């Protein structure tokens, strides 16, 4: 059985045989009398390995944002002077800024926007890292939307200006679909189905289903077994103006003229003028009738672990931390932080990077008998084991025997370690339009 797996979750270095002269450095990065940066020998002593890896992980977003400008110069500027690009659809290895820029001049006509499907970030040396995995691009080709999935490897080097640059970028087509037209054809059937949704006509959607087809919809208990019943379901669903995208797919050829595509998709919906995203699991089974692929079974089901549940779990972590404050025990508060956790407190210039330093901060802070509440929260799940909650909180304190309140901004970044959510970064800062003088006075010695 042939297969194409597209998992969800997230190159070799070229020797400097033709290092580019300083004169070719992009003007907006360096002045003409300033040489290009050279590799730095040391990572900042204040950065942990986890922090560096997190920083490297953000470089794809930086590159993708450059794509969104549609300016090839801005994309090429993210590559090191001796960077190498091995593109997805060109046999030519690009080894100069001009060649890299020329590639993106053509590629950007497709208005690409990428997302990571699977990533693996590793620190190779103190200032060298690699991010490899699978990404998917939304493109516009011949005025029609299309998706292309590929494998990638970005190798980065951090130079003396503190910026990470791409020294090697290798992008290649999925090996189980390249050169296999049948698998590629089946993978593209979702786009045809999604295009039928955009017509707003339930009959056009129902026409994608073959004789004897069965539909088990996401939000209806009724199993639809006729063309009329299938069209009836989409009469209601199309009122939400759905637009779908594949998050993870697994395409297999089961037999001659029989195939299946199963995985996870997300729909953008519009209800009462408000947009929302709904993720679900899917299975499309296809059979070829008179040379045309048609759906004979479509099963769609809600994600068993809802996004709302995850968000609620992350939101509750503040209450856990605040409950630790109420114990008055700095060791219990410090236990809420990961071993590599970092604390940037509201009224101390010292960045706390060890459990002992974090505990020491709370020895002083707990004397104020703090009790916090969230005023404004923004909770986001960044990945299966990473989340962030940022916003504004207010503490009830007791200062010199008198009750008082202090408001501040916060960011808690969490990582699940050993099945438990722990704080890996906690940044708290005074409201910029009002200096927190009360705490400064009370904790001046901290």
Coordinates of C-alpha atoms in Angstrom, one line a residue:
X1 CA 0.0 0.0 0.0
X2 CA 1.5 3.4 -1.0
X3 CA 1.3 6.1 1.6
X4 CA 2.0 9.8 2.1
X5 CA 2.3 10.9 5.7
X6 CA 2.1 14.6 6.7
X7 CA 2.6 14.7 10.5
X8 CA 1.4 17.5 12.7
X9 CA 2.9 18.5 15.9
X10 CA 5.9 21.9 14.4
X11 CA 21.8 20.4 5.2
X12 CA 25.2 20.5 5.2
X13 CA 27.3 23.6 5.7
X14 CA 29.0 24.9 2.6
X15 CA 32.6 25.7 3.0
X16 CA 33.5 29.3 2.4
X17 CA 35.0 28.8 -1.0
X18 CA 33.4 32.0 -2.4
X19 CA 32.7 34.2 0.6
X20 CA 31.0 37.4 -0.6
X21 CA 32.8 40.7 -0.4
X22 CA 31.7 43.3 2.1
X23 CA 30.6 45.6 -0.8
X24 CA 27.7 43.3 -1.4
X25 CA 26.3 43.7 2.1
X26 CA 22.7 45.0 2.1
X27 CA 22.8 48.7 2.8
X28 CA 20.0 48.8 5.4
X29 CA 21.9 46.2 7.5
X30 CA 25.3 47.7 7.5
X31 CA 26.9 51.0 6.6
X32 CA 29.5 50.9 3.9
X33 CA 32.4 51.6 6.3
X34 CA 31.3 48.8 8.7
X35 CA 32.3 45.3 7.9
X36 CA 29.8 42.5 8.0
X37 CA 29.3 40.9 11.4
X38 CA 31.4 37.8 12.2
X39 CA 30.3 34.9 14.2
X40 CA 30.2 35.5 17.9
X41 CA 31.9 33.0 20.1
X42 CA 29.7 33.0 23.1
X43 CA 26.0 32.9 24.0
X44 CA 25.0 35.5 26.5
X45 CA 25.5 34.1 30.0
X46 CA 22.0 35.2 30.9
X47 CA 20.4 33.0 28.2
X48 CA 19.5 29.4 29.0
X49 CA 19.6 26.7 26.3
X50 CA 15.8 26.7 26.3
X51 CA 15.7 30.4 25.7
X52 CA 18.0 30.2 22.8
X53 CA 15.9 27.4 21.3
X54 CA 12.8 29.5 21.7
X55 CA 14.5 32.4 20.0
X56 CA 15.6 30.2 17.1
X57 CA 12.0 28.9 16.8
X58 CA 10.8 32.4 16.1
X59 CA 13.1 32.9 13.1
X60 CA 10.6 31.1 10.8
X61 CA 7.9 33.7 11.7
X62 CA 10.5 36.4 10.9
X63 CA 11.2 34.9 7.5
X64 CA 7.5 34.3 6.8
X65 CA 6.8 37.9 7.7
X66 CA 9.4 39.0 5.1
X67 CA 7.5 36.8 2.5
X68 CA 4.4 38.7 3.3
X69 CA 6.0 42.0 2.3
X70 CA 6.4 40.6 -1.3
X71 CA 9.8 42.3 -1.4
X72 CA 12.6 39.8 -2.4
X73 CA 15.2 42.1 -0.9
X74 CA 13.7 41.8 2.5
X75 CA 13.6 38.0 2.3
X76 CA 17.2 37.8 1.0
X77 CA 18.4 40.1 3.8
X78 CA 17.6 37.3 6.3
X79 CA 20.3 35.0 4.7
X80 CA 24.0 35.3 5.7
X81 CA 26.5 36.7 3.3
X82 CA 27.7 33.1 2.6
X83 CA 24.2 31.6 2.9
X84 CA 23.1 28.8 0.6
X85 CA 19.6 28.2 -0.7
X86 CA 18.5 24.9 -2.2
X87 CA 14.9 25.7 -3.2
X88 CA 11.9 23.4 -3.5
X89 CA 11.3 23.8 -7.2
X90 CA 14.7 24.8 -8.7
X91 CA 17.7 22.6 -9.4
X92 CA 20.0 25.6 -9.1
X93 CA 21.9 25.9 -5.8
X94 CA 21.8 29.7 -4.9
X95 CA 25.1 30.8 -3.3
X96 CA 25.0 34.6 -3.5
X97 CA 22.6 37.3 -2.3
X98 CA 21.8 38.2 -5.9
X99 CA 20.8 34.6 -6.7
X100 CA 18.8 34.2 -3.5
X101 CA 17.0 37.5 -4.3
X102 CA 16.3 36.4 -7.9
X103 CA 14.7 33.2 -6.7
X104 CA 12.3 35.0 -4.4
X105 CA 11.5 37.5 -7.1
X106 CA 9.8 34.7 -8.9
X107 CA 8.5 32.8 -5.8
X108 CA 6.8 35.9 -4.3
X109 CA 4.5 36.2 -7.3
X110 CA 2.6 33.3 -5.8
X111 CA 1.9 35.4 -2.6
X112 CA 3.2 32.6 -0.4
X113 CA 2.4 32.3 3.3
X114 CA 3.8 29.4 5.3
X115 CA 3.1 27.6 8.5
X116 CA 5.0 25.0 10.3
X117 CA 3.4 21.5 10.4
X118 CA 6.3 19.8 12.3
X119 CA 9.5 21.2 13.6
X120 CA 12.6 20.0 15.3
X121 CA 14.8 22.8 16.7
X122 CA 18.3 21.9 18.0
X123 CA 21.3 23.9 19.2
X124 CA 24.4 22.6 17.3
X125 CA 26.9 24.9 18.9
X126 CA 26.9 28.1 21.0
X127 CA 25.7 30.3 18.2
X128 CA 24.6 27.7 15.6
X129 CA 21.2 26.1 15.4
X130 CA 19.0 24.2 13.0
X131 CA 15.3 23.9 12.6
X132 CA 14.1 21.1 10.3
X133 CA 10.7 19.6 9.6
X134 CA 7.7 20.1 7.4
X135 CA 5.9 23.3 6.3
X136 CA 2.9 24.1 4.2
X137 CA 2.5 27.1 2.0
X138 CA -0.8 28.8 0.9
X139 CA -0.2 30.1 -2.6
X140 CA -2.1 31.9 -5.3
X141 CA -1.5 30.3 -8.7
X142 CA -3.4 31.4 -11.8
X143 CA -5.7 33.3 -9.5
X144 CA -6.6 30.1 -7.7
X145 CA -5.7 29.2 -4.1
X146 CA -3.4 26.2 -3.7
X147 CA -1.4 24.5 -0.9
X148 CA 2.0 22.9 -1.2
X149 CA 3.7 20.9 1.6
X150 CA 7.4 20.4 1.7
X151 CA 10.3 19.4 4.0
X152 CA 12.7 22.1 5.2
X153 CA 16.0 22.6 7.0
X154 CA 17.0 26.1 8.2
X155 CA 20.5 26.3 9.6
X156 CA 21.1 29.6 11.5
X157 CA 24.2 31.4 12.8
X158 CA 24.0 34.3 15.3
X159 CA 26.5 37.0 14.4
X160 CA 28.0 39.9 16.3
X161 CA 25.0 42.2 15.7
X162 CA 22.9 39.7 17.8
X163 CA 20.7 38.6 14.9
X164 CA 20.3 35.1 13.6
X165 CA 21.0 34.6 9.9
X166 CA 20.2 31.7 7.6
X167 CA 23.4 30.1 6.5
X168 CA 21.7 27.1 4.8
X169 CA 18.1 26.6 3.7
X170 CA 17.2 23.4 2.0
X171 CA 13.6 22.9 0.9
X172 CA 12.3 19.7 -0.8
X173 CA 9.1 18.2 -2.0
X174 CA 7.4 15.5 0.0
X175 CA 9.2 12.3 -1.2
X176 CA 6.1 10.2 -1.1
X177 CA 4.1 12.5 -3.3
X178 CA 6.7 13.9 -5.7
X179 CA 6.7 11.7 -8.7
X180 CA 3.5 9.9 -7.6
X181 CA 0.6 11.7 -9.5
X182 CA -2.1 9.5 -8.0
X183 CA -1.2 10.4 -4.4
X184 CA -0.9 14.0 -5.4
X185 CA -4.3 13.8 -7.1
X186 CA -6.0 12.4 -4.0
X187 CA -4.3 14.9 -1.7
X188 CA -5.7 17.7 -3.9
X189 CA -9.3 16.4 -3.7
X190 CA -9.8 18.3 -0.5
X191 CA -9.1 21.6 -2.3
X192 CA -11.8 20.7 -4.8
X193 CA -14.3 20.0 -2.0
X194 CA -13.3 23.2 -0.2
X195 CA -13.8 25.1 -3.4
X196 CA -17.3 23.7 -3.7
X197 CA -18.0 25.1 -0.3
X198 CA -17.1 28.6 -1.5
X199 CA -19.8 28.5 -4.1
X200 CA -22.4 28.6 -1.3
X201 CA -24.5 26.0 -3.2
X202 CA -25.3 22.8 -1.3
X203 CA -25.9 21.0 -4.5
X204 CA -22.4 21.7 -5.7
X205 CA -21.0 20.2 -2.5
X206 CA -23.3 17.2 -2.6
X207 CA -22.2 16.5 -6.2
X208 CA -18.7 15.7 -4.8
X209 CA -20.2 12.6 -3.1
X210 CA -20.6 9.4 -5.1
X211 CA -23.4 6.8 -5.4
X212 CA -24.2 5.3 -2.0
X213 CA -22.0 7.8 -0.2
X214 CA -22.3 8.3 3.6
X215 CA -21.7 11.5 5.5
X216 CA -21.2 11.5 9.3
X217 CA -21.1 15.3 10.0
X218 CA -19.3 17.1 12.8
X219 CA -22.4 18.7 14.4
X220 CA -25.3 16.4 13.5
X221 CA -26.2 13.0 15.0
X222 CA -28.0 12.0 11.8
X223 CA -26.0 9.8 9.4
X224 CA -26.7 11.1 5.9
X225 CA -27.0 8.3 3.3
X226 CA -28.6 10.0 0.3
X227 CA -27.7 12.9 -2.0
X228 CA -30.7 14.8 -0.7
X229 CA -29.7 14.3 3.0
X230 CA -26.1 15.3 2.3
X231 CA -27.3 18.5 0.4
X232 CA -29.7 19.2 3.3
X233 CA -26.8 19.2 5.8
X234 CA -24.8 21.6 3.7
X235 CA -27.8 23.9 3.3
X236 CA -27.3 24.8 7.0
X237 CA -23.5 24.5 7.1
X238 CA -22.9 26.9 4.2
X239 CA -24.7 29.7 6.1
X240 CA -21.6 29.8 8.2
X241 CA -19.4 30.6 5.1
X242 CA -16.9 27.9 5.9
X243 CA -13.4 27.9 4.6
X244 CA -11.3 24.8 5.4
X245 CA -7.6 24.1 5.6
X246 CA -5.7 20.9 6.3
X247 CA -3.6 20.8 9.4
X248 CA -2.4 17.2 9.2
X249 CA -3.2 14.6 6.6
X250 CA -2.4 11.0 5.8
X251 CA -3.1 9.9 2.2
X252 CA -3.1 6.2 1.2
X253 CA -4.0 4.2 -1.9
X254 CA -6.0 1.3 -0.5
X255 CA -6.6 -0.5 -3.8
X256 CA -7.1 0.3 -7.5
X257 CA -9.5 3.2 -7.7
X258 CA -9.8 3.4 -3.9
X259 CA -8.1 5.9 -1.6
X260 CA -8.4 7.6 1.8
X261 CA -7.3 10.8 3.3
X262 CA -7.6 11.2 7.1
X263 CA -6.3 13.7 9.6
X264 CA -7.2 17.1 11.1
X265 CA -8.7 20.2 9.5
X266 CA -9.7 23.7 10.6
X267 CA -12.6 25.7 9.4
X268 CA -12.9 29.5 9.5
X269 CA -16.6 30.2 10.1
X270 CA -18.7 33.4 10.2
X271 CA -21.7 33.4 12.6
X272 CA -23.7 36.5 13.3
X273 CA -20.9 38.6 11.7
X274 CA -18.2 37.1 14.0
X275 CA -15.4 34.9 12.8
X276 CA -14.3 31.8 14.6
X277 CA -12.1 28.8 14.0
X278 CA -13.2 25.2 14.6
X279 CA -10.8 22.3 14.4
X280 CA -12.0 18.7 13.8
X281 CA -10.8 15.3 12.7
X282 CA -11.7 13.9 9.3
X283 CA -11.7 10.9 7.1
X284 CA -12.5 11.1 3.4
X285 CA -12.7 7.8 1.5
X286 CA -12.7 8.2 -2.2
X287 CA -13.7 5.8 -5.1
X288 CA -13.1 6.5 -8.8
X289 CA -16.3 6.3 -10.9
X290 CA -15.9 6.6 -14.7
X291 CA -12.4 8.0 -14.2
X292 CA -13.5 10.6 -11.6
X293 CA -12.7 10.5 -7.9
X294 CA -15.8 10.9 -5.6
X295 CA -16.3 10.8 -1.9
X296 CA -18.0 7.5 -0.7
X297 CA -17.5 8.1 3.0
X298 CA -16.9 11.3 4.9
X299 CA -16.6 11.2 8.7
X300 CA -16.0 14.4 10.6
X301 CA -15.7 14.6 14.4
X302 CA -14.9 17.2 17.0
X303 CA -11.5 17.2 18.6
X304 CA -11.9 15.1 21.8
X305 CA -9.6 17.6 23.7
X306 CA -11.2 20.9 22.9
X307 CA -9.3 24.1 22.5
X308 CA -11.5 25.6 25.2
X309 CA -10.4 22.9 27.6
X310 CA -6.8 23.7 27.0
X311 CA -7.3 27.4 27.4
X312 CA -9.2 26.9 30.6
X313 CA -6.3 24.7 31.9
X314 CA -3.7 27.4 31.1
X315 CA -5.9 30.1 32.7
X316 CA -6.2 28.1 35.9
X317 CA -2.4 28.1 36.3
X318 CA -2.5 31.6 37.6
X319 CA -4.8 30.5 40.4
X320 CA -2.4 27.7 41.3
X321 CA 0.5 30.2 41.5
X322 CA -1.6 32.7 43.5
X323 CA -2.6 29.9 45.9
X324 CA 1.1 29.2 46.4
X325 CA 1.5 32.9 47.4
X326 CA -1.2 32.5 50.0
X327 CA 0.9 29.8 51.8
X328 CA 3.5 32.4 52.6
X329 CA 6.2 29.8 51.7
X330 CA 8.6 31.0 49.1
X331 CA 9.7 27.4 48.4
X332 CA 6.2 26.5 47.3
X333 CA 6.0 29.5 45.0
X334 CA 9.4 28.7 43.5
X335 CA 8.2 25.2 42.9
X336 CA 5.7 26.6 40.3
X337 CA 8.7 27.5 38.1
X338 CA 10.6 25.1 35.9
X339 CA 14.2 24.3 36.9
X340 CA 15.4 26.5 34.0
X341 CA 12.7 29.1 34.7
X342 CA 13.4 32.9 34.5
X343 CA 11.8 35.6 36.6
X344 CA 11.9 39.3 35.7
X345 CA 10.2 40.8 38.7
X346 CA 8.3 44.0 38.9
X347 CA 10.6 46.0 41.2
X348 CA 14.0 44.3 41.0
X349 CA 16.6 44.8 38.2
X350 CA 18.1 41.4 38.9
X351 CA 17.0 38.7 36.4
X352 CA 16.4 35.5 38.4
X353 CA 17.6 32.5 36.5
X354 CA 17.9 29.7 39.2
X355 CA 15.4 28.2 41.6
X356 CA 17.4 29.6 44.5
X357 CA 17.3 33.2 43.1
X358 CA 13.5 32.9 42.4
X359 CA 12.9 31.7 45.9
X360 CA 15.0 34.5 47.3
X361 CA 12.8 37.1 45.6
X362 CA 9.6 35.7 47.0
X363 CA 11.1 35.7 50.6
X364 CA 10.8 39.5 50.4
X365 CA 7.7 39.7 48.3
X366 CA 5.6 37.4 50.5
X367 CA 6.1 39.7 53.5
X368 CA 3.6 42.0 51.8
X369 CA 1.0 39.2 52.0
X370 CA 0.2 39.5 48.2
X371 CA -3.1 38.2 46.8
X372 CA -3.4 38.7 43.0
X373 CA -6.3 38.8 40.6
X374 CA -6.3 39.0 36.8
X375 CA -7.7 42.2 35.3
X376 CA -7.1 41.4 31.6
X377 CA -5.8 38.0 30.3
X378 CA -4.7 36.8 26.9
X379 CA -4.2 33.1 26.9
X380 CA -2.7 31.3 23.8
X381 CA -1.6 27.7 23.2
X382 CA 1.6 27.9 21.3
X383 CA 2.1 24.2 20.9
X384 CA 1.3 20.9 22.5
X385 CA 3.5 21.6 25.5
X386 CA 3.9 25.4 25.4
X387 CA 1.5 28.2 26.3
X388 CA 1.4 31.9 27.3
X389 CA -0.8 34.1 29.4
X390 CA -0.1 37.8 29.3
X391 CA -2.1 40.8 30.4
X392 CA -2.6 42.9 33.6
X393 CA -3.0 41.8 37.2
X394 CA -3.6 43.6 40.5
X395 CA -2.3 42.7 43.9
X396 CA -3.8 43.4 47.3
X397 CA -0.8 44.0 49.6
X398 CA -0.2 45.0 53.2
X399 CA 2.4 47.7 53.4
X400 CA 3.4 49.0 56.8
X401 CA 0.2 47.6 58.2
X402 CA -2.0 49.4 55.7
X403 CA -3.8 47.7 52.8
X404 CA -3.0 48.9 49.3
X405 CA -3.3 47.8 45.7
X406 CA -0.7 47.7 43.0
X407 CA -1.4 47.0 39.3
X408 CA 1.2 45.6 36.9
X409 CA 1.6 44.0 33.5
X410 CA 2.5 40.3 33.3
X411 CA 3.6 37.5 30.9
X412 CA 3.7 33.9 32.1
X413 CA 5.1 31.4 29.6
X414 CA 4.4 27.8 30.5
X415 CA 5.9 24.5 29.4
X416 CA 4.6 21.1 30.2
X417 CA 7.4 19.1 31.8
X418 CA 6.8 15.5 33.1
X419 CA 3.1 16.0 32.6
X420 CA 3.0 19.2 34.7
X421 CA 2.7 22.8 33.5
X422 CA 5.5 24.9 34.9
X423 CA 6.5 28.6 34.4
X424 CA 9.6 28.9 32.2
X425 CA 9.4 32.7 31.9
X426 CA 7.6 35.2 34.1
X427 CA 8.0 38.9 33.2
X428 CA 6.2 41.4 35.5
X429 CA 6.5 45.2 34.9
X430 CA 5.0 48.3 36.4
X431 CA 2.3 50.1 34.5
X432 CA 4.3 52.4 32.2
X433 CA 2.0 55.4 32.9
X434 CA 2.3 55.0 36.6
X435 CA 5.5 54.1 38.5
X436 CA 5.1 51.6 41.2
X437 CA 6.5 53.6 44.1
X438 CA 4.9 51.7 46.9
X439 CA 6.7 48.5 46.1
X440 CA 10.0 50.2 45.3
X441 CA 10.0 51.7 48.8
X442 CA 9.1 48.5 50.6
X443 CA 11.5 46.3 48.7
X444 CA 14.4 48.6 48.1
X445 CA 16.8 46.1 49.4
X446 CA 15.7 43.3 47.1

